Coordinates of C-alpha atoms in Angstrom, one line a residue:
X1 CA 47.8 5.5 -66.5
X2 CA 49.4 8.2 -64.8
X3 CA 50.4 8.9 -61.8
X4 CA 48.6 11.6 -59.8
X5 CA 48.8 11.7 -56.1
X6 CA 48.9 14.7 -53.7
X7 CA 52.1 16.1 -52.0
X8 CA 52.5 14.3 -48.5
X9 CA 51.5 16.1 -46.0
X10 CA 53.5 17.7 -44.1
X11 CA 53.9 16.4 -40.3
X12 CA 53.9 20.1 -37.9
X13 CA 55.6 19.0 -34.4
X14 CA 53.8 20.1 -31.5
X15 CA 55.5 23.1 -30.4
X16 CA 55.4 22.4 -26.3
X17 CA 57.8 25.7 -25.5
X18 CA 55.4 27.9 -24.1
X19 CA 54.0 24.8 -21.5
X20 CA 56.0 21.7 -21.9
X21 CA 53.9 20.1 -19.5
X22 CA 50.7 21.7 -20.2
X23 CA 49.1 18.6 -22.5
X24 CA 50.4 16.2 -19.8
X25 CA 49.0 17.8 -16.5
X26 CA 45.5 17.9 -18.6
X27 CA 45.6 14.4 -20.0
X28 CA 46.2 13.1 -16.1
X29 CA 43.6 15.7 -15.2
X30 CA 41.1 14.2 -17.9
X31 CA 41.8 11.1 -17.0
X32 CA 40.7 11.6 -13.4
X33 CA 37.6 12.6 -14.4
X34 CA 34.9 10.3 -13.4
X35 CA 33.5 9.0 -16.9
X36 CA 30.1 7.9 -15.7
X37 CA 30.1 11.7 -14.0
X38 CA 30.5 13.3 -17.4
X39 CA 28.6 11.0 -19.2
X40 CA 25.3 11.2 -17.2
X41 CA 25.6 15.0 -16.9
X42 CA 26.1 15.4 -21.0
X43 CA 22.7 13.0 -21.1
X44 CA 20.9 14.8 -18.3
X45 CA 21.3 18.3 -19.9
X46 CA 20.4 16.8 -23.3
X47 CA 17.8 15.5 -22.1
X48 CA 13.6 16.6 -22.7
X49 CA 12.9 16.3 -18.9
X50 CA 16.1 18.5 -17.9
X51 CA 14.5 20.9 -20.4
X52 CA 10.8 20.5 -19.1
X53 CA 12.3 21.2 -15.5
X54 CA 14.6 24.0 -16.5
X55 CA 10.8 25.5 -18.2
X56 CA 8.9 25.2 -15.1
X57 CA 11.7 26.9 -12.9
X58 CA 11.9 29.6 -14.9
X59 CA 8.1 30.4 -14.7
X60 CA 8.6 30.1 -10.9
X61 CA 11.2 32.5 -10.6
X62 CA 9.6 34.8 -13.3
X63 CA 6.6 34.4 -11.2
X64 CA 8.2 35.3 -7.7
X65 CA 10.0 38.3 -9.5
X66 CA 6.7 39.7 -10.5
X67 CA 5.0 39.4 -7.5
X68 CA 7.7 40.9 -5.2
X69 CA 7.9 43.6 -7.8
X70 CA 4.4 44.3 -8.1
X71 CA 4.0 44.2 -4.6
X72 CA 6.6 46.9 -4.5
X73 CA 6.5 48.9 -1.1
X74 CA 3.8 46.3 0.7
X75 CA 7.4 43.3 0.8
X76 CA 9.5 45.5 2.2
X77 CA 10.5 44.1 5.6
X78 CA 8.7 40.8 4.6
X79 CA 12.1 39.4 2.8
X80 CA 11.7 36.3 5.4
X81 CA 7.4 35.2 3.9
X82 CA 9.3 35.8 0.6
X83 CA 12.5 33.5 1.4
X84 CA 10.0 30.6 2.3
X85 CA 8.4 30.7 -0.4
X86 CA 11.6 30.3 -2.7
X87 CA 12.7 27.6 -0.5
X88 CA 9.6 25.9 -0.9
X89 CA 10.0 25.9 -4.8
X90 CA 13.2 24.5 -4.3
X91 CA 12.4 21.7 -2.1
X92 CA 10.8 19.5 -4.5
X93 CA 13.5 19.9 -6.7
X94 CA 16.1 19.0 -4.5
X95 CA 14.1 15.9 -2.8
X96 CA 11.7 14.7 -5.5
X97 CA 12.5 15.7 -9.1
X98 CA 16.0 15.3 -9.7
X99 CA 16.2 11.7 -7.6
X100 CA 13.3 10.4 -9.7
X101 CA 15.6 11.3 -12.9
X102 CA 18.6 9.6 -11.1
X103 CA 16.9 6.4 -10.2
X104 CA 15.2 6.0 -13.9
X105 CA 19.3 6.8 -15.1
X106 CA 20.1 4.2 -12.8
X107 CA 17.4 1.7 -13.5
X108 CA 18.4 1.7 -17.0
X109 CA 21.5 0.9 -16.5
X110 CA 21.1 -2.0 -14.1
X111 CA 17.7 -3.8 -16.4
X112 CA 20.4 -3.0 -19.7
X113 CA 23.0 -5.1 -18.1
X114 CA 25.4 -2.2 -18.9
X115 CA 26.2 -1.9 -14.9
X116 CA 27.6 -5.5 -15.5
X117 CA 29.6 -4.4 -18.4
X118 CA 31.0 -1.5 -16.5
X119 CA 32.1 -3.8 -13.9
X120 CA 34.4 -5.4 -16.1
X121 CA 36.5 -2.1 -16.9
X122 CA 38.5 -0.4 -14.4
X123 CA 35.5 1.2 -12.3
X124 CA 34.8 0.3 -9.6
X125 CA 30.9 -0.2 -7.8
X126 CA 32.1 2.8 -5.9
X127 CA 32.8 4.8 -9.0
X128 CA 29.6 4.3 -10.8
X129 CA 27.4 4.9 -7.8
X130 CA 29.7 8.3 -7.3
X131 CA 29.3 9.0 -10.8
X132 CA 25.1 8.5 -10.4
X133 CA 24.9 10.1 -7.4
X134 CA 27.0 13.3 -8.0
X135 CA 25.1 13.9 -11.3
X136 CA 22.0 14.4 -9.6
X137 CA 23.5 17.2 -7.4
X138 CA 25.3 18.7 -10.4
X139 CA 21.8 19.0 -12.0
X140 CA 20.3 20.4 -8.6
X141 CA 23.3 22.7 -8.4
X142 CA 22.5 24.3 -11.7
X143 CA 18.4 24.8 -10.6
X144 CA 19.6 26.2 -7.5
X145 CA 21.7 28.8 -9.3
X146 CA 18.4 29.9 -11.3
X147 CA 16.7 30.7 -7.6
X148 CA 19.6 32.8 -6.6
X149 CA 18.9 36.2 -8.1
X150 CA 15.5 36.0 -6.0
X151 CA 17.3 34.6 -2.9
X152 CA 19.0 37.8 -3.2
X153 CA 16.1 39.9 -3.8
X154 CA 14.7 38.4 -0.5
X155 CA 17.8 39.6 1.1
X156 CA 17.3 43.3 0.0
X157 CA 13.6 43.2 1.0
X158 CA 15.1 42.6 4.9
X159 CA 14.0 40.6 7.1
X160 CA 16.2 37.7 6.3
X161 CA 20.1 37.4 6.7
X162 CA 23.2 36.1 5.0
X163 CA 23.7 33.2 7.6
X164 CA 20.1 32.0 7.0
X165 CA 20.7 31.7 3.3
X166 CA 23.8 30.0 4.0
X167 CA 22.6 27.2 6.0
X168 CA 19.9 27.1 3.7
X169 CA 22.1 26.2 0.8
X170 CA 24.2 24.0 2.8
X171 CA 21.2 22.2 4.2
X172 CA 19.4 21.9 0.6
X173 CA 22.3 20.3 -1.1
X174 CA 22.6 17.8 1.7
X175 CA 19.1 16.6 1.5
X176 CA 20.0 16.9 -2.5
X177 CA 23.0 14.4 -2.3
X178 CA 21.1 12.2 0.6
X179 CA 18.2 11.9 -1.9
X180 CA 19.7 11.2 -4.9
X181 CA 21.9 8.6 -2.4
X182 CA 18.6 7.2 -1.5
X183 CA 17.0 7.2 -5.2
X184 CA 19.9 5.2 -6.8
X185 CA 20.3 2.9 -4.1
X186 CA 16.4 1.2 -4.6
X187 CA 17.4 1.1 -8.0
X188 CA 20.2 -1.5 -7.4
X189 CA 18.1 -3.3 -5.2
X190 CA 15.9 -5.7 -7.6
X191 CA 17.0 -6.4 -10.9
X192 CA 14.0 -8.2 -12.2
X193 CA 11.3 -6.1 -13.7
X194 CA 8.6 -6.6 -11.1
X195 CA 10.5 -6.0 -7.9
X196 CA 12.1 -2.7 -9.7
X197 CA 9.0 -1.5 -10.2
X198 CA 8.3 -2.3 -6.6
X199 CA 11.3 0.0 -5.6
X200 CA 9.8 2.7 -7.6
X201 CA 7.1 2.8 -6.1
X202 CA 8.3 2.8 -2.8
X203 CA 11.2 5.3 -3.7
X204 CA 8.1 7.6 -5.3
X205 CA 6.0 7.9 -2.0
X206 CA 9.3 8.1 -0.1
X207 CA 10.2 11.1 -1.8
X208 CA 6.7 12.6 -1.5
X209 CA 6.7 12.5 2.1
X210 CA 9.8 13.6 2.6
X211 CA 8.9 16.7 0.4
X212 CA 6.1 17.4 2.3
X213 CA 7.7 16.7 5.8
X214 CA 10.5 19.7 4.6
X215 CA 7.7 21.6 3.1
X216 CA 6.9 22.3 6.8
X217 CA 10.6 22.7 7.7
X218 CA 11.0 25.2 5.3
X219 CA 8.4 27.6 6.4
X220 CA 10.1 27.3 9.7
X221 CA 13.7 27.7 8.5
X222 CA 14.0 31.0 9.2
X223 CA 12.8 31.1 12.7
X224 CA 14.9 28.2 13.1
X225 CA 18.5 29.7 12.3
X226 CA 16.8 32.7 14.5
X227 CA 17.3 30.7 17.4
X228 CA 20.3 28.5 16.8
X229 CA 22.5 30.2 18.9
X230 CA 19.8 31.3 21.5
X231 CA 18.4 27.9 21.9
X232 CA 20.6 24.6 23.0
X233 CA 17.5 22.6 22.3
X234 CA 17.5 24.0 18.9
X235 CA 20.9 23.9 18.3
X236 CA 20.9 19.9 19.2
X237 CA 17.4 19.3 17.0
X238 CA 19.7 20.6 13.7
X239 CA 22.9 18.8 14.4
X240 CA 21.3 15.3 15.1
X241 CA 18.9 15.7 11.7
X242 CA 21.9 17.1 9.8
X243 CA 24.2 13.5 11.8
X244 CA 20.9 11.3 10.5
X245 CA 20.9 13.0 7.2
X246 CA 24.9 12.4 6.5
X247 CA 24.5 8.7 8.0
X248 CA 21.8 8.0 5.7
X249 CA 23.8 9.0 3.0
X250 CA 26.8 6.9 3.7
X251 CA 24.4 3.9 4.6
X252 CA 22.4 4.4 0.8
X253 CA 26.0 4.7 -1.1
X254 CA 26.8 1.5 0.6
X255 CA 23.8 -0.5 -0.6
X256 CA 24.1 0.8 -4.5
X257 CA 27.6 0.0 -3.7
X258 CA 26.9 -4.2 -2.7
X259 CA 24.3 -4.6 -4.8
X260 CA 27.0 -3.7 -7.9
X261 CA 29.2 -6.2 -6.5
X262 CA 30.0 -9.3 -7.6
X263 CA 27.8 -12.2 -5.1
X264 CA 31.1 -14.1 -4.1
X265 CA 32.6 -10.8 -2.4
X266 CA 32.3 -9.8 0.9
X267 CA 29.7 -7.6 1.3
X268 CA 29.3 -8.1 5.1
X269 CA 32.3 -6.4 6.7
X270 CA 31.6 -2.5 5.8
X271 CA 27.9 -2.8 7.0
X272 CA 28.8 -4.2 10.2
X273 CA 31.6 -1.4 10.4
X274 CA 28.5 1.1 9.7
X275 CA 26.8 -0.5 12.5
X276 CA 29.2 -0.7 15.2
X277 CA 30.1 3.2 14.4
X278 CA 26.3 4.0 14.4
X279 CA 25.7 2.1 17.5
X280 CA 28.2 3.2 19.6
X281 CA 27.8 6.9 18.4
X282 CA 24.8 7.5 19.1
X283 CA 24.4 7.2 22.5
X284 CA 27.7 8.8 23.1
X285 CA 26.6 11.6 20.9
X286 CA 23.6 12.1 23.3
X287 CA 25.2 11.8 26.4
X288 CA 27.5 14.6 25.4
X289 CA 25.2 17.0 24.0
X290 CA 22.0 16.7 26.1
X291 CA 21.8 18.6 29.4
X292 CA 23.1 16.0 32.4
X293 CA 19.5 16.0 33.8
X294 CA 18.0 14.4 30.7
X295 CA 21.1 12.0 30.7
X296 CA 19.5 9.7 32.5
X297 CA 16.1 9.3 29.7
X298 CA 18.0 10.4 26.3
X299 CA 21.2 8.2 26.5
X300 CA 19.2 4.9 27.1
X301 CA 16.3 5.5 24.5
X302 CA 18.2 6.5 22.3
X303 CA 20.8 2.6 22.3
X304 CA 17.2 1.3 22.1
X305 CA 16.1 3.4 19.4
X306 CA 19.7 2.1 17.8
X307 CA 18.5 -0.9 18.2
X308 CA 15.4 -1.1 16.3
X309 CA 16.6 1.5 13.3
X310 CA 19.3 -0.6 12.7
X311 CA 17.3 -4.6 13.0
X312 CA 17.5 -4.9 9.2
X313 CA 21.3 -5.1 9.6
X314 CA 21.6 -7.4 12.5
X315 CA 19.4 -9.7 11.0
X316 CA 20.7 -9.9 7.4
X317 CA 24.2 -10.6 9.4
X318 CA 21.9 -13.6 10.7
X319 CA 20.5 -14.7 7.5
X320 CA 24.1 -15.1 5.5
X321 CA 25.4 -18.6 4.8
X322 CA 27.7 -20.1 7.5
X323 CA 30.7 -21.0 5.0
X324 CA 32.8 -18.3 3.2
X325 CA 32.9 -18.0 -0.4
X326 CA 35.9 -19.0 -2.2
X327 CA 37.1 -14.9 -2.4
X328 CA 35.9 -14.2 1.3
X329 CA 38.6 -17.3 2.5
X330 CA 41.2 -15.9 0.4
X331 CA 41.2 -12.4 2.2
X332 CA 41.0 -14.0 5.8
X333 CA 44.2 -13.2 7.9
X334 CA 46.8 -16.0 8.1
X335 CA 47.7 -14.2 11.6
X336 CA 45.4 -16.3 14.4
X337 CA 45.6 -13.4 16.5
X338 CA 43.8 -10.7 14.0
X339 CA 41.9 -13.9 12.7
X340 CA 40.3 -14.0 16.0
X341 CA 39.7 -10.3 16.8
X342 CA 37.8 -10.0 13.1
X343 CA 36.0 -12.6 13.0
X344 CA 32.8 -11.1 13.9
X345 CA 33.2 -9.1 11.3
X346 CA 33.5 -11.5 8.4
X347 CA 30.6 -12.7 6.2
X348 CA 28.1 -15.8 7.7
X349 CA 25.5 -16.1 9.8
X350 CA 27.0 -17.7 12.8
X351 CA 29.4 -14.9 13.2
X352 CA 26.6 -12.4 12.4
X353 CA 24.8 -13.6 15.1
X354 CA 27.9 -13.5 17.6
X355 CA 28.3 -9.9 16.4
X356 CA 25.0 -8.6 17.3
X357 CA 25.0 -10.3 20.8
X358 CA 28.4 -8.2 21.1
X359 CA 26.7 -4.8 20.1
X360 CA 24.3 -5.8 22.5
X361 CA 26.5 -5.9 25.1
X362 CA 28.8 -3.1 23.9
X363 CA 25.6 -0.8 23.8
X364 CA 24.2 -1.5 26.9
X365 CA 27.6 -0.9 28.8
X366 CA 28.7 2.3 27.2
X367 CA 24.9 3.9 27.4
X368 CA 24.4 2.5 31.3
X369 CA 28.7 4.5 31.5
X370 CA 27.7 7.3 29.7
X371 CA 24.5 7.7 32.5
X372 CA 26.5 7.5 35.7
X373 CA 29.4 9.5 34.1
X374 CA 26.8 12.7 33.0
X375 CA 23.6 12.0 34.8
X376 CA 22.7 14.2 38.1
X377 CA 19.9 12.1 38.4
X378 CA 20.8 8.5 38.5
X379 CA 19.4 6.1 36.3
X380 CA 16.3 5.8 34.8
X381 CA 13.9 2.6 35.5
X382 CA 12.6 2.7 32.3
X383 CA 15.0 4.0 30.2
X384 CA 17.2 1.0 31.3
X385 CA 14.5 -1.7 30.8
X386 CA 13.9 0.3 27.3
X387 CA 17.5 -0.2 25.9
X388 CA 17.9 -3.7 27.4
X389 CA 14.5 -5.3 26.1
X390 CA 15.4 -3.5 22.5
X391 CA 18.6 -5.5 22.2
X392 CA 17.3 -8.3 23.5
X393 CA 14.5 -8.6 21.0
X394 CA 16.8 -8.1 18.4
X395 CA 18.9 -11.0 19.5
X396 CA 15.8 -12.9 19.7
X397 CA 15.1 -12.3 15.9
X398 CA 18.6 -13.2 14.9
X399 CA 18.2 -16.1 16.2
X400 CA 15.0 -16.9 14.8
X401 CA 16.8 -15.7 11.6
X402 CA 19.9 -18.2 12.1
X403 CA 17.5 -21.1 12.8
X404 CA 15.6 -20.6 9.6
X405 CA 18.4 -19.7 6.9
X406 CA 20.0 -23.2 8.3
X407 CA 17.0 -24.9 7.1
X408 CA 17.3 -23.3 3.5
X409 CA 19.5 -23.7 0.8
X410 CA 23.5 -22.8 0.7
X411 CA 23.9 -19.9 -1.9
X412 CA 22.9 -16.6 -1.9
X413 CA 19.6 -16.9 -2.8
X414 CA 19.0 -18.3 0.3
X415 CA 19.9 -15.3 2.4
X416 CA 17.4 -12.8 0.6
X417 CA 14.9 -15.6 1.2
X418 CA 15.6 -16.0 4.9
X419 CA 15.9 -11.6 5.2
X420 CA 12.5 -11.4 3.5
X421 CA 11.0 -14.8 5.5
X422 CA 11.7 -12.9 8.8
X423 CA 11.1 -9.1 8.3
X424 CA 7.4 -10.8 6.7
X425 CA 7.6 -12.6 10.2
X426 CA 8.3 -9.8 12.8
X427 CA 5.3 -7.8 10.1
X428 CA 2.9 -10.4 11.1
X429 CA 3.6 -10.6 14.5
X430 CA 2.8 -7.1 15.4
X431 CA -0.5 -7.2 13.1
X432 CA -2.2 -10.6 13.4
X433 CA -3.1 -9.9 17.2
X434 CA -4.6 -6.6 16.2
X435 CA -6.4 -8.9 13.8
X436 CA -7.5 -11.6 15.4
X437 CA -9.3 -9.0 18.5
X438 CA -10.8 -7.3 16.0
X439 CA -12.4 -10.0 14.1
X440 CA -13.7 -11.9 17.7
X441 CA -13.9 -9.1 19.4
X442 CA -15.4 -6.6 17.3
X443 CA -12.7 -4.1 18.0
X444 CA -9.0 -3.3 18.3
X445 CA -7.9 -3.7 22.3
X446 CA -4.8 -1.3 23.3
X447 CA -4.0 -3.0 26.3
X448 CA -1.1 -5.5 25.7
X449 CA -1.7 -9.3 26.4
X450 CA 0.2 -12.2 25.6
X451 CA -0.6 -12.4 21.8
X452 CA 1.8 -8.7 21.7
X453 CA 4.9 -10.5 22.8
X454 CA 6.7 -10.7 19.5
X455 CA 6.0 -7.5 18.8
X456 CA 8.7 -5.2 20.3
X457 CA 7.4 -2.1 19.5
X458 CA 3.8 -2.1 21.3
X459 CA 5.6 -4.2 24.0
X460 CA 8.1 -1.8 24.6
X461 CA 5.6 1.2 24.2
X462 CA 3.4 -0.6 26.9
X463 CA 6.5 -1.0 29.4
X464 CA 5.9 2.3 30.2
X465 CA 2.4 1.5 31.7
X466 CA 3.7 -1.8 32.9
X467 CA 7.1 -1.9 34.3
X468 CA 6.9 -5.7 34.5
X469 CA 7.0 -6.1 30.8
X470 CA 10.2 -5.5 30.5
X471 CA 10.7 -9.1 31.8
X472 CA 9.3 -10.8 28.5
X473 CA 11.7 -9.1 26.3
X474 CA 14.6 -10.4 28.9
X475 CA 13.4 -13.6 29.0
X476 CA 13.3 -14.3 25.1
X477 CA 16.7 -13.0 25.2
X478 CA 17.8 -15.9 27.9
X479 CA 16.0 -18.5 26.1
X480 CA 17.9 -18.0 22.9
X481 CA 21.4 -17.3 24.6
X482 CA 22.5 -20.7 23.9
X483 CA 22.2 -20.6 20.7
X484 CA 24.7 -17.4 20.6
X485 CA 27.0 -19.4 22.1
X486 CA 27.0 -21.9 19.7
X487 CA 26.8 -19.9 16.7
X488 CA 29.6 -17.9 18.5
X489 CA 31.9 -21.1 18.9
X490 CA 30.8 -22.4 15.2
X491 CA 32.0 -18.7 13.8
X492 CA 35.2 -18.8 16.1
X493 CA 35.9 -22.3 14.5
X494 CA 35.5 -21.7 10.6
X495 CA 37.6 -18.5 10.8
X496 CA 40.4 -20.2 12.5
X497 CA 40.4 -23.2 10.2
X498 CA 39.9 -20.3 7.1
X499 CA 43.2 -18.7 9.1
X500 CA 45.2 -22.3 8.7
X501 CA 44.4 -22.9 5.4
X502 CA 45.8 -19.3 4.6
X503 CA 48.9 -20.4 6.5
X504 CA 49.4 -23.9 5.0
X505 CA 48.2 -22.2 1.2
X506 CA 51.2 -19.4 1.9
X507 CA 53.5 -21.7 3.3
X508 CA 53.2 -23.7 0.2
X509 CA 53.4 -20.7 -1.4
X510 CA 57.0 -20.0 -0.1
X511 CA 58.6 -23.2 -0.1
X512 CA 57.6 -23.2 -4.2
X513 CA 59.3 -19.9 -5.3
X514 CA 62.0 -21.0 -3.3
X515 CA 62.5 -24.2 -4.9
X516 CA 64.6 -24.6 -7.9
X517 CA 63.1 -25.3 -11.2
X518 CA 64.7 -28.6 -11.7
X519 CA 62.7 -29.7 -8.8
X520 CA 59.5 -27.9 -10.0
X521 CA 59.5 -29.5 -13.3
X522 CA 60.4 -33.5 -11.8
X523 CA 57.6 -32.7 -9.0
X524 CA 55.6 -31.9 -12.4
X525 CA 56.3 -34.8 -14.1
X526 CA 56.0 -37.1 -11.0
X527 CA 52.8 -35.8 -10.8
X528 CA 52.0 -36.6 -14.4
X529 CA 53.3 -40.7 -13.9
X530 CA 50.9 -40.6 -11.0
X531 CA 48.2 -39.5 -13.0
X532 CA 48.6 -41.8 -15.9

């Protein structure tokens, strides 16, 4: 047999002359590159719905040309009818369309068990839910750039200017990012298939009404950026929806965030750093923008309204297990001093419970400062008993939350049981009055009575009518106070004995990497005689 073979082929260097470090700075570049980023942005524009999307886009613009051009001298000075209507073919883009596609993308990926599998590579929670999130507005960003030749158009037909397409961007691709935030967050929430398709439908009329709600807003866009240097009303209406709109976002990336985590890590400790920024912001941020004659109503409303937006956090901090995991203790601080000015910020309910008694008393005092700093008008009777019976109710829940995830079991499961036993709790108590008058009564009375008085939202609403019942929300707040302490004390304790063990574990730590390994190996075998 004979032997036929090729000629080896002959190995070409790379010839890196003309960029030595060309290939390099690309490799580090491509390997920056988010790779759930790329990936769900290659699937996206592969995709039939991208396609059906990108079809009925380009029959709206076609559309819009058209008529503007067929109109032909009857649009001209009517640019700003004609920029409404463009931005109200965008907004359901922005808001519905492309966060549906995000949360199916996501949903997949959580029921597959692939986010699981992702985990265990070098991406982090935080990097997925980037990666998921940013796709979405990558996709909007490219539907957006199909609307701009007739965004110009409306600029040439008059009426509208370059600022009010500007902010117009800048405020669609914020409600872009905060929706696709929002869309990807419910759909880490439930991993079973009957509580996802819960989230979908509540993330599907969600969207819808917020499409609608900035339907409206987009009609009056224009007249809006009109007046946003005229008007300091107006001026203070855009900032604080643009604040709630960038708050939102960070508080949705956070939940997609936790809910990728593993269960043993401490998912407490940013959420409670989200609150106390939240809740000392805001009524900073109204003292300082509001006039200093509505000081004296807007500063305290608004710590109440703090209050009650944020009750879902304060009472999950409740419902948490008392102990910390085994990864929690490991990352408290061996220092006693920094052990004891964080402790309130450290996973379990007894310390969750300490920490929203302090927000309550951290609230209070900077809104009643922020009044008699600003105000020309003194403070406000109801406005004070407003933002005190707020806090106090929510105290009042977390410790009805405290007292019932002590009666449950010790893992996590029983601190979504104990969130979902008391948000169906505070539910009940504001509808079961309403309820019970209208089945003896025969109708629904407005007027509050003592079945209302675990409901903080009529109460409060009726304290405006009734001064005095501002007095039930401060005594439900006294009658629960010493639990806080306790809870307080019991929190105080575990972190400091956490704080010891640290010590004592590094300690041991020490004294065994500065022994010498003759002593390490006849401690070893000691220990193995005492075994045997």
């Amino acid at each position: 047999m004979s032997d036929v073979g090729t000629a080896p082929r002959e190995i070409v260097p790379v010839d890196h002359s003309v960029d030595p470090d060309g290939y390099d700075r690309w490799q580090a570049l491509s390997d920056r590159c988010n790779p759930i980023l790329v990936r769900e942005i290659l699937q996206a524009l592969s995709s039939r719905g991208f396609f059906g999307m990108l079809a009925l886009s380009t029959v709206a613009v076609c559309v819009l040309g058209f008529a503007f051009a067929w109109a032909g001298q009857d649009m001209r000075g009517k640019g700003r009818s004609a920029f409404s209507t463009v931005v109200a073919c965008i907004v359901p883009i922005a808001i519905f369309m492309v966060p549906v596609a995000s949360f199916q993308s996501m949903r997949q990926e959580v029921q597959g068990g692939l986010a699981e599998q992702i985990s265990l590579t070098r991406l982090r929670p935080r990097a997925i839910v980037f990666g998921k999130t940013l796709a979405g507005v990558v996709q909007f960003v490219v539907f957006l750039a199909m609307f701009a030749p007739v965004m110009a158009l409306t600029f040439l037909l008059r009426g509208v200017d370059v600022p009010t397409i500007a902010v117009t961007i800048v405020a669609a691709f914020l409600a872009s990012i905060t929706a696709n935030s929002f869309a990807v967050a419910m759909a880490t929430v439930g991993r079973n298939r009957v509580l996802q398709s819960l989230m979908q439908a509540l993330t599907s009329i969600t969207l819808i009404v917020a499409t609608f709600g900035a339907w409206g807003g987009a009609m009056e866009l224009p007249q809006i950026v009109a007046e946003l240097g005229s008007d300091p009303d107006v001026w203070l209406a855009v900032a604080t929806t643009l604040g709630l709109m960038i708050l939102g976002l960070v508080l949705f990336a956070m939940i997609a965030t936790v809910s990728l985590a593993h269960t043993y890590e401490n998912r407490s400790t940013p959420f409670r750093m989200y609150a106390l920024f939240t809740g000392l912001l805001m009524p900073v941020w109204m003292g300082l923008a509001v006039e200093p004659r509505h000081v004296d109503e807007a500063v305290p409303y608004t710590g109440a309204f703090g209050a009650l937006i944020l009750l879902p956090i304060w009472l999950y901090a409740c419902c948490e297990h008392t102990e910390f995991s085994p990864r929690v203790r490991a990352t408290v601080s061996p220092r006693p001093g920094r052990a004891r000015l964080l402790a309130f910020f450290l996973p379990g309910g007894d310390r969750g419970l300490a920490f929203t008694a302090s927000m309550a008393c951290a609230v209070v005092a900077i809104s009643l400062s922020m009044v008699w700093v600003r105000s020309t008008s003194g403070f406000d009777d109801d406005g004070v008993g407003a933002l005190v019976g707020a806090w106090c109710y929510a105290v009042f829940y977390g410790c009805a939350a405290r007292v019932l995830r002590a009666r449950l079991v010790a893992n996590p499961r029983g601190n979504v049981i104990a969130f979902a036993l008391v948000l169906f709790g505070i539910a009940m108590a504001c509808i079961l009055p309403l309820v019970f008058e209208l089945l003896f009564s025969g109708r629904i009375d407005l007027d509050w009575h003592a079945g209302h008085t675990l409901n903080p939202f009529f109460t409060l609403a009726e304290a405006d009518r009734h001064g005095n019942l501002y007095a039930v929300p401060v005594l439900l707040g006294m009658l629960v106070s010493p639990i806080v302490f306790l809870s307080a004390v019991r929190g105080w304790r575990t972190t400091m004995d956490a704080s010891a063990a640290r010590r004592e574990r590094d300690r041991a730590f020490a004294a065994a990497a500065d022994a010498p390994a003759e002593a390490l190996v006849a401690a070893g075998g000691a220990e193995g005689d005492d075994a045997r």
